[in-house]
XYZ file of C-alpha atoms in Angstrom:
667
model
C 3.802 39.016 104.759
C 5.628 41.781 102.950
C 9.232 41.938 101.835
C 11.224 44.011 104.307
C 12.066 47.311 102.572
C 15.498 48.822 102.235
C 17.550 45.655 102.714
C 18.766 45.186 99.170
C 16.828 41.950 98.824
C 18.665 40.261 101.666
C 15.446 39.072 103.300
C 13.612 37.399 100.472
C 10.201 36.065 99.501
C 11.919 32.750 98.851
C 12.870 32.466 102.507
C 9.389 33.388 103.700
C 7.657 30.918 101.402
C 10.120 28.185 102.309
C 9.384 28.619 105.993
C 5.656 28.580 105.412
C 5.704 25.381 103.350
C 7.957 23.647 105.842
C 5.631 24.465 108.711
C 2.497 23.416 106.825
C 4.070 20.111 105.796
C 4.598 19.126 109.424
C 1.422 20.644 110.793
C -0.680 17.463 110.579
C 1.538 15.811 113.187
C 2.009 18.945 115.269
C 2.108 18.683 119.043
C 0.804 21.619 121.037
C 3.612 24.082 121.657
C 4.579 25.507 125.018
C 4.817 29.011 123.594
C 3.810 30.601 120.293
C 4.970 34.066 119.270
C 2.685 35.705 116.690
C 2.187 38.979 114.837
C 5.869 39.860 114.791
C 8.787 40.555 112.485
C 10.917 37.468 113.023
C 14.348 37.521 111.400
C 15.713 33.991 111.217
C 19.266 34.886 110.053
C 19.393 31.523 108.315
C 21.191 30.882 105.026
C 18.471 32.602 102.976
C 17.783 35.444 105.413
C 14.180 34.432 105.993
C 11.553 36.593 107.667
C 8.476 35.185 109.390
C 5.681 36.453 111.628
C 5.189 33.500 113.986
C 7.311 30.968 115.867
C 6.415 28.008 118.086
C 8.497 26.523 120.899
C 8.120 23.015 122.314
C 10.425 21.606 124.997
C 12.884 24.458 124.518
C 13.226 23.785 120.772
C 11.744 25.666 117.818
C 8.938 23.498 116.440
C 7.444 25.800 113.809
C 8.289 29.013 112.005
C 6.330 30.828 109.350
C 3.116 32.826 108.942
C 0.663 33.248 111.794
C -1.655 30.722 110.178
C 1.120 28.139 110.011
C 1.321 28.009 113.809
C -2.421 27.448 114.386
C -2.018 23.632 114.595
C 0.595 24.127 117.328
C -1.711 26.051 119.670
C -3.267 23.875 122.352
C -5.194 24.482 125.539
C -2.036 25.086 127.588
C -0.041 26.943 124.930
C 0.970 30.449 125.886
C 0.366 32.737 122.917
C 2.419 35.937 122.894
C 1.296 38.730 120.602
C 4.445 40.624 119.554
C 2.416 43.603 118.286
C 4.720 43.877 115.291
C 7.937 43.893 117.300
C 11.186 42.394 116.035
C 12.230 38.937 117.242
C 15.665 37.537 116.381
C 18.207 34.940 117.542
C 19.818 35.527 120.912
C 23.154 37.341 120.829
C 26.393 35.333 120.809
C 29.348 37.268 122.212
C 32.461 35.369 121.186
C 34.990 37.289 123.248
C 34.258 38.643 126.693
C 35.472 38.291 130.265
C 32.431 37.425 132.321
C 34.038 36.815 135.713
C 36.196 39.980 135.588
C 33.176 41.880 134.307
C 31.100 40.650 137.204
C 33.796 41.617 139.691
C 33.926 45.054 138.096
C 30.201 45.405 138.738
C 30.953 44.967 142.435
C 33.957 47.301 142.507
C 34.612 51.026 142.816
C 34.006 51.819 139.161
C 35.152 54.794 137.056
C 32.902 53.443 134.286
C 35.161 54.436 131.377
C 34.522 58.143 131.916
C 37.083 60.671 130.568
C 38.101 62.305 133.839
C 40.973 64.510 134.961
C 43.064 63.780 138.042
C 40.875 65.851 140.358
C 37.726 64.025 139.272
C 39.547 60.723 139.676
C 40.650 61.514 143.218
C 37.225 62.845 144.157
C 35.483 59.664 143.075
C 37.990 57.392 144.803
C 37.730 59.401 148.015
C 33.988 58.878 147.869
C 34.553 55.138 147.593
C 36.904 55.227 150.577
C 34.505 57.265 152.696
C 31.587 55.028 151.743
C 33.347 51.972 153.117
C 33.744 53.404 156.614
C 36.091 52.197 159.313
C 35.688 48.477 158.703
C 38.052 48.531 155.710
C 40.480 51.130 157.000
C 43.559 49.223 155.830
C 42.081 46.874 153.197
C 43.086 47.104 149.564
C 40.858 49.274 147.412
C 40.587 48.301 143.751
C 39.282 50.823 141.233
C 38.305 49.618 137.772
C 37.479 50.872 134.284
C 39.671 53.973 134.235
C 39.968 55.728 130.869
C 43.735 56.068 131.236
C 44.518 57.734 127.873
C 41.924 60.410 128.609
C 43.336 60.939 132.105
C 46.817 61.498 130.662
C 45.466 63.808 127.968
C 43.580 65.938 130.508
C 46.133 66.019 133.353
C 49.482 64.928 131.950
C 51.509 62.402 133.925
C 49.628 61.013 136.906
C 51.579 59.025 139.474
C 51.713 57.823 143.059
C 52.217 61.342 144.380
C 48.738 62.236 143.167
C 47.195 59.146 144.727
C 49.035 59.761 147.992
C 46.898 62.895 148.452
C 43.886 60.700 149.232
C 42.823 60.626 152.868
C 43.504 56.972 153.563
C 46.084 54.474 154.726
C 44.779 51.885 152.308
C 46.811 50.447 149.428
C 45.107 51.481 146.184
C 45.323 49.920 142.735
C 43.553 51.515 139.758
C 43.075 49.399 136.652
C 42.877 50.990 133.226
C 39.988 49.828 131.110
C 42.423 48.414 128.538
C 43.784 46.074 131.252
C 47.359 46.896 130.293
C 48.055 49.691 132.776
C 47.584 50.079 136.521
C 48.230 53.010 138.838
C 49.098 52.405 142.492
C 49.843 54.565 145.507
C 52.973 54.438 147.652
C 51.374 52.079 150.167
C 50.617 49.553 147.421
C 54.207 49.772 146.131
C 55.504 49.246 149.663
C 53.362 46.175 150.325
C 54.312 44.765 146.911
C 58.057 45.330 147.537
C 58.455 47.367 144.354
C 61.467 49.620 144.804
C 64.032 51.476 142.721
C 66.024 48.239 142.580
C 63.146 46.183 141.166
C 63.872 45.345 137.501
C 61.244 45.469 134.772
C 59.646 42.025 134.494
C 59.698 40.194 131.153
C 56.878 41.551 129.024
C 56.250 44.497 131.326
C 57.460 47.860 132.546
C 57.787 49.729 135.839
C 57.637 53.409 134.969
C 60.013 55.625 136.930
C 59.808 59.175 138.238
C 61.644 61.689 136.105
C 65.399 61.778 136.659
C 65.771 58.555 138.622
C 64.796 54.951 139.252
C 62.087 55.522 141.852
C 58.865 53.762 140.733
C 56.195 56.234 139.685
C 53.275 53.966 140.510
C 52.448 53.308 136.849
C 52.869 49.657 135.853
C 52.477 48.394 132.292
C 51.543 44.902 131.062
C 53.450 42.243 133.061
C 54.346 44.942 135.575
C 50.735 44.738 136.725
C 51.332 41.302 138.179
C 53.838 42.693 140.672
C 50.861 44.113 142.585
C 48.709 41.374 144.067
C 45.821 42.367 146.326
C 44.274 39.462 148.221
C 41.899 37.623 145.924
C 38.168 37.842 146.571
C 36.548 34.980 148.363
C 34.672 32.306 146.485
C 31.409 33.766 147.765
C 32.260 37.167 146.271
C 33.343 35.579 142.973
C 30.092 33.642 142.828
C 28.150 36.834 143.453
C 30.138 38.447 140.632
C 29.146 35.652 138.245
C 25.504 36.105 139.166
C 25.741 39.850 138.602
C 27.404 39.296 135.224
C 24.775 36.787 134.082
C 22.075 39.227 135.109
C 23.619 41.881 132.895
C 24.063 39.401 130.030
C 20.443 38.325 129.937
C 19.365 41.953 130.190
C 21.598 42.659 127.158
C 20.101 39.735 125.188
C 23.229 37.567 125.300
C 22.254 33.902 125.240
C 25.732 32.489 124.538
C 29.125 33.799 125.605
C 32.735 32.786 125.279
C 34.919 33.580 128.296
C 38.151 34.476 126.543
C 40.528 33.936 129.482
C 39.532 31.057 131.718
C 40.905 28.525 134.154
C 39.714 25.948 136.687
C 38.265 28.668 138.937
C 35.721 29.504 136.236
C 34.713 25.865 136.044
C 34.124 25.643 139.790
C 32.013 28.803 139.893
C 29.910 28.215 136.805
C 29.399 24.559 137.709
C 27.806 25.746 140.954
C 25.514 28.055 139.014
C 24.595 25.304 136.598
C 23.872 22.968 139.501
C 21.529 25.516 141.081
C 19.832 26.209 137.723
C 21.158 29.779 137.630
C 23.190 29.453 134.410
C 21.211 31.632 132.003
C 23.569 31.646 129.017
C 25.418 28.958 127.125
C 28.984 29.102 128.412
C 32.136 28.509 126.383
C 35.559 28.865 127.977
C 38.998 29.446 126.469
C 41.656 27.837 128.652
C 44.425 30.396 129.135
C 47.982 29.334 128.327
C 51.365 31.075 128.303
C 54.244 30.244 125.966
C 56.904 27.794 127.126
C 60.435 29.115 127.447
C 61.696 26.960 124.591
C 60.649 24.415 121.991
C 61.474 21.670 124.491
C 58.507 22.768 126.600
C 55.885 22.617 123.858
C 54.892 18.978 124.293
C 54.491 19.351 128.042
C 52.306 22.427 127.543
C 50.124 20.647 125.006
C 49.762 17.575 127.223
C 48.884 19.506 130.386
C 46.449 21.729 128.487
C 44.689 18.747 126.936
C 44.412 17.020 130.316
C 42.913 20.139 131.923
C 40.369 20.664 129.167
C 39.308 17.018 129.150
C 38.613 17.219 132.893
C 36.273 20.190 132.451
C 34.650 19.685 129.048
C 30.972 18.796 128.893
C 30.721 16.462 125.922
C 26.932 16.266 125.919
C 24.955 17.354 122.862
C 23.661 20.920 123.044
C 20.165 20.956 124.493
C 17.753 23.511 125.927
C 19.631 23.810 129.242
C 22.952 25.715 129.027
C 26.119 23.729 129.607
C 29.837 24.433 130.106
C 31.947 23.873 127.000
C 35.741 23.768 127.132
C 37.104 23.236 123.637
C 39.664 25.988 122.989
C 42.703 27.775 124.390
C 43.544 31.466 124.649
C 46.989 32.940 124.165
C 48.240 36.528 124.011
C 50.577 37.460 121.173
C 50.888 41.156 122.064
C 49.383 44.087 123.961
C 47.611 47.172 122.571
C 48.354 49.774 119.910
C 47.000 52.686 121.954
C 49.292 55.511 123.006
C 51.130 55.697 125.376
C 51.139 51.941 126.111
C 52.008 50.803 122.539
C 52.698 47.236 123.577
C 51.220 45.701 120.419
C 53.544 44.140 117.858
C 53.536 46.113 114.598
C 55.092 45.642 111.174
C 56.341 49.260 110.985
C 57.593 51.360 113.915
C 55.342 53.578 115.962
C 55.833 57.310 115.477
C 57.014 59.757 118.153
C 56.662 63.550 118.264
C 59.704 65.204 116.729
C 60.020 67.790 119.516
C 58.994 65.453 122.323
C 55.575 67.059 122.833
C 52.399 65.070 122.162
C 50.741 68.237 120.872
C 53.318 68.511 118.100
C 52.054 68.442 114.524
C 55.205 66.630 113.457
C 55.678 62.967 114.286
C 58.204 60.568 112.773
C 58.886 56.803 112.875
C 61.015 55.656 115.813
C 62.625 52.199 115.328
C 63.151 51.879 119.080
C 59.379 51.489 119.536
C 59.225 48.118 117.780
C 57.888 45.159 119.798
C 58.123 41.478 119.007
C 55.159 39.178 119.715
C 55.183 37.434 123.063
C 55.394 34.056 121.293
C 58.112 33.196 118.808
C 56.742 32.011 115.480
C 58.381 28.623 115.907
C 56.919 27.974 119.364
C 53.491 29.271 118.342
C 53.394 27.033 115.270
C 54.414 23.954 117.242
C 52.000 24.620 120.106
C 48.992 25.172 117.855
C 49.916 22.133 115.785
C 49.874 19.929 118.869
C 46.597 21.386 120.069
C 44.872 21.196 116.686
C 45.910 17.567 116.264
C 44.426 16.859 119.700
C 41.118 18.448 118.679
C 41.563 21.705 120.616
C 40.682 25.028 118.958
C 42.373 28.351 119.669
C 41.726 32.042 120.094
C 44.676 34.457 120.096
C 44.850 38.067 121.206
C 46.382 39.994 118.285
C 46.092 43.777 118.388
C 48.918 44.893 116.083
C 49.458 43.908 112.465
C 52.625 41.917 113.180
C 50.811 39.810 115.788
C 47.962 39.273 113.304
C 50.508 38.040 110.787
C 52.041 35.638 113.296
C 48.613 34.125 113.945
C 47.916 33.715 110.239
C 51.389 32.271 109.690
C 50.684 29.603 112.298
C 47.463 28.637 110.507
C 49.313 28.518 107.189
C 52.036 26.310 108.649
C 49.418 23.828 109.841
C 47.543 23.882 106.534
C 50.714 23.231 104.584
C 51.863 20.425 106.858
C 48.431 18.765 107.025
C 46.651 19.585 103.746
C 44.040 16.860 104.289
C 42.841 18.234 107.654
C 41.167 21.419 106.419
C 38.164 21.250 108.726
C 39.950 19.973 111.781
C 40.504 23.203 113.672
C 39.104 26.612 114.463
C 41.441 29.547 114.945
C 40.082 32.925 115.989
C 42.236 36.046 115.973
C 40.798 38.534 118.415
C 40.720 42.309 117.940
C 42.915 43.058 114.869
C 42.773 46.749 115.735
C 45.547 47.229 113.200
C 45.949 44.760 110.334
C 48.031 44.830 107.164
C 46.440 44.933 103.721
C 48.605 42.007 102.601
C 46.925 39.814 105.202
C 43.230 40.584 104.695
C 42.662 37.873 102.090
C 44.583 35.321 104.161
C 41.720 35.021 106.666
C 39.510 33.476 103.980
C 42.322 31.522 102.338
C 43.297 29.888 105.638
C 39.840 29.623 107.213
C 40.760 31.852 110.151
C 38.036 33.785 111.969
C 38.489 37.509 112.729
C 36.872 38.172 116.111
C 36.474 41.942 116.227
C 35.089 44.494 118.667
C 32.986 46.863 116.578
C 32.719 49.551 119.250
C 36.408 50.368 118.815
C 35.676 51.838 115.369
C 34.388 55.069 116.917
C 36.456 58.081 117.833
C 37.531 58.021 121.472
C 40.306 59.096 123.792
C 42.079 55.853 122.917
C 42.710 57.301 119.454
C 42.459 61.076 119.841
C 44.795 62.843 119.922
C 47.913 60.705 120.233
C 47.266 57.182 118.934
C 46.419 58.377 115.421
C 49.607 60.464 115.393
C 51.582 57.530 116.769
C 50.456 55.304 113.901
C 50.865 57.820 111.076
C 48.230 58.776 108.533
C 49.164 55.994 106.126
C 47.927 53.324 108.537
C 44.567 54.882 109.391
C 42.804 52.909 106.667
C 44.097 49.676 108.217
C 42.419 50.288 111.561
C 39.375 48.185 112.440
C 39.300 46.756 108.908
C 36.001 44.904 109.282
C 34.825 45.520 105.752
C 38.185 44.840 104.124
C 38.449 41.404 105.707
C 34.801 40.645 104.911
C 35.185 41.752 101.282
C 38.220 39.493 101.015
C 35.974 36.540 101.807
C 35.825 35.928 105.566
C 32.759 36.957 107.603
C 33.394 38.799 110.858
C 32.717 37.312 114.290
C 31.886 39.765 117.068
C 33.321 39.892 120.576
C 32.694 42.820 122.921
C 35.783 42.272 125.111
C 33.646 43.415 128.051
C 34.573 44.774 130.599
C 37.236 46.559 128.532
C 34.264 48.638 127.319
C 30.706 49.021 128.599
C 28.492 46.134 127.587
C 26.338 47.749 124.904
C 25.960 45.354 121.990
C 23.651 47.500 119.882
C 25.903 50.526 120.222
C 28.662 48.278 118.852
C 26.428 47.265 115.950
C 25.664 50.928 115.268
C 29.384 51.675 115.133
C 29.950 48.795 112.696
C 27.248 50.157 110.394
C 28.232 53.848 110.559
C 31.834 54.120 111.924
C 30.472 56.720 114.329
C 29.371 56.785 117.939
C 26.058 57.999 119.316
C 25.990 61.409 121.027
C 22.839 60.458 122.971
C 24.239 57.175 124.333
C 26.281 57.609 127.531
C 28.248 54.447 126.694
C 29.585 56.163 123.555
C 32.496 58.641 123.643
C 30.468 60.741 121.184
C 28.253 61.712 124.118
C 31.115 63.914 125.301
C 30.967 65.987 122.145
C 33.821 67.089 119.889
C 36.166 65.672 118.828
C 34.646 62.259 119.579
C 31.473 62.819 117.549
C 33.164 62.535 114.158
C 33.657 59.671 111.708
C 36.271 56.976 112.296
C 38.537 56.147 109.313
C 37.519 53.187 107.179
C 34.354 51.740 105.685
C 31.232 50.399 107.448
C 29.617 47.016 106.963
C 25.937 46.304 106.323
C 23.342 45.904 109.045
C 22.879 42.257 108.221
C 26.632 41.549 108.243
C 26.931 43.189 111.642
C 23.998 41.211 113.050
C 25.285 37.932 111.653
C 28.632 38.596 113.363
C 26.918 38.472 116.751
C 24.657 35.508 115.971
C 25.240 32.777 113.387
C 28.901 33.632 112.667
C 29.670 33.305 116.350
C 27.818 29.998 116.471
C 29.933 28.671 113.601
C 33.135 29.677 115.357
C 31.946 27.797 118.454
C 31.033 24.731 116.344
C 27.433 25.161 117.498
C 25.662 26.349 114.345
C 23.559 23.177 114.146
C 21.873 24.131 117.419
C 22.044 27.917 117.888
C 22.764 31.159 116.051
C 19.697 31.265 113.803
C 15.989 30.588 114.172
C 15.193 27.318 112.415
C 12.956 24.373 113.191
C 14.863 21.921 115.376
C 17.242 24.506 116.825
C 17.253 25.730 120.398
C 14.751 28.470 121.260
C 17.380 31.078 122.100
C 15.814 34.371 121.074
C 15.268 37.997 121.984
C 12.521 40.556 121.365
C 13.603 44.122 120.647
C 11.922 47.398 121.478
C 12.511 48.691 117.939
C 13.217 47.053 114.589
C 16.974 47.043 114.050
C 16.519 46.933 110.279
C 14.075 49.818 110.110
C 15.256 52.470 112.574
C 17.410 55.300 111.189
C 21.141 54.621 111.337
C 21.708 57.171 114.069
C 19.250 55.315 116.322
C 20.597 51.769 116.013
C 22.533 52.127 119.277
C 19.459 53.233 121.243
C 18.018 49.747 121.316
C 16.569 47.893 124.266
C 16.011 44.178 124.706
C 12.495 43.564 125.994
C 12.644 39.800 126.433
C 15.355 37.143 126.474
C 14.610 33.433 126.101
C 17.195 30.656 126.487
C 16.198 27.101 125.638
C 12.522 28.015 125.801
C 12.750 29.718 129.209
C 12.094 33.437 129.568
C 15.089 34.487 131.675
C 14.542 38.239 131.364
C 11.701 40.595 130.514
C 11.381 44.282 131.245
C 8.585 45.373 133.536
C 6.633 46.702 130.546
C 7.213 43.538 128.525
C 5.882 41.416 131.358
C 2.623 43.345 131.139
C 2.512 43.618 127.346
C 3.317 39.976 126.601
C 1.846 38.385 129.706
C 5.098 36.694 130.736
C 6.856 36.153 134.047
C 10.638 35.795 133.709
C 12.534 33.161 135.616
C 14.379 35.856 137.577
C 12.910 39.083 138.969
C 14.210 42.363 137.648
C 16.866 44.283 139.492
C 14.575 47.118 140.488
C 12.329 44.675 142.282
C 14.952 43.018 144.456
C 18.328 44.693 144.662
C 18.506 48.440 144.276
C 21.907 48.335 145.934
C 23.483 46.881 142.774
C 22.109 49.882 140.905
C 23.650 52.268 143.409
C 27.095 50.676 143.211
C 27.567 51.542 139.563
C 27.837 54.920 137.870
C 24.655 55.302 135.874
C 23.017 52.268 137.444
C 23.615 48.569 136.961
C 23.389 48.726 133.172
C 24.739 52.317 132.961
C 21.619 53.470 131.139
C 21.130 56.346 133.573
C 24.664 57.664 133.253
C 25.084 61.374 132.584
C 28.050 63.691 132.613
C 26.434 65.777 135.325
C 25.811 62.754 137.489
C 29.282 61.275 137.324
C 30.779 63.549 139.977
C 27.930 62.828 142.394
C 28.257 59.044 142.256
C 30.770 57.706 144.777
C 29.446 54.458 146.159
C 31.890 51.757 147.121
C 31.710 48.532 145.155
C 32.982 45.348 146.691
C 36.580 44.505 146.224
C 37.527 42.012 143.524
C 40.413 40.847 141.408
C 40.431 40.681 137.630
C 42.425 37.780 136.159
C 42.344 39.239 132.637
C 45.847 39.080 131.101
C 47.227 40.702 127.980
C 50.770 39.474 128.318
C 52.796 36.340 128.971
């Protein structure tokens, strides 16, 4: 074996030799393995960043790791030997913040697929969805998902119900922005939902009004979204959505996920999939909670939350077969920093254009734009204290720097009150799109995990042109501060937040390493050319740091590092084989990666058609192209969006099945 070049010594001879000696020492008692991978570049991502060329799997567990020769004693008559032909093998991906059920429902919906469209393109696509459904759904609700709302506003100005009312339909229509904070509805949807000029703004939300009056415009922000309630999908449709989502996850190489907003419905659905042996990723669920109205309600909230989690938690030891783990809660402290929503809680005011025009080159702070977190500090501290003492971990949505500070303050309050319980809890703060320099070192000091979505550190319509102006130049260096938090002592944990963005984990890793998108990747805003093909403010992190964020760091946050997250003897055989070596391709090509094979607990759950031939494997589930071309046709660019092109967007107008997304970014 040779030392991997260009990695600054991260992958060392010491690690390679250590693996080899360990394997040889146990070889005399070796049992024949079920599978042996040989002739590869195997990155263990263990504590010493070891690299090997061979790996053996027995009973779903890694039984040997080292040089090709070290695995010879593990090859028996029935052992399947897979020649990797020099390809890279690594631990399976761990996505610590995603929304699998909503993502699956989105796969079955009429999908705008995050494309920057104007109002005419929007209406054209929706009309295609309506026409594709025919007469049978003439009056049913139509839900449209994954709209790039900031881009729509930038291209067409204010869009409201009057635009949607031009569609040739009697159906109520609800369009969900990809940030899940804004929806657009037509007049029929407002009528059915009893939203009138007399309807007040709900707590934590806003009903936008037509200019010069109180008439609802059809734009609903944050909690205003909940005023519109299409009939929920049936259990059969939700189950189909979970299957579709798991299919996409294994195709993306995700072997463990954390559903960041979950409730009993998730447990029912995923328990069915586990019972039918269709659960192809290790599932962790964050039980969603809202703040009580006062301190008097804290104890009741803690008690009811604990009772619910105990009913659903699988307490068994992690083994080869995926299980359902319920060990944490999810709460929302604020919304988003993006303009025009600006529902995130920030330390300093947002800026507004001096002359009222977004194209103005002069913006100034506006104190009226300040938002407080959805939880008071006192109630947050008390709630987390009760949960931590009961053994429940937490993940909090914090997008603005004031919300980040509230989360850190809660951790500090617990540390100070219980100085002897340092290892008793896990607190993850999700997103941190904007954080304050005074708080970066506090993550390490308090043992709080930053769960960040790398793909947001690329230029996009969510930042250009108005969000940057709304934040002011002095805060640009505090956006997506992955490296600053890491340099201050706390490693980053990765969470895609899918379906807020397309599920493209290696594009996200590319963005982390370069702070730029990929003009050849249709999932990247850079593919639309200037101005999105530039460099995002801030500093990148290393390739290894980025990869650890989506593997072993995620495992540590989930308290599962003894079983998953790295490739070590005795750990679960959760692994993926890549088309190209992540550590060796040029930086600009990191996001053009493809997973060839995904293994979970020793089972091959996905392999491309070519990989099946090259490696001689048959995956547990057939590939999409072999069984269900209709799923491909429902989505712009195909099921995994790999075929998406700007030219093809206008031609794709296939109806996806109706669904409801329970994702919440408010109280």
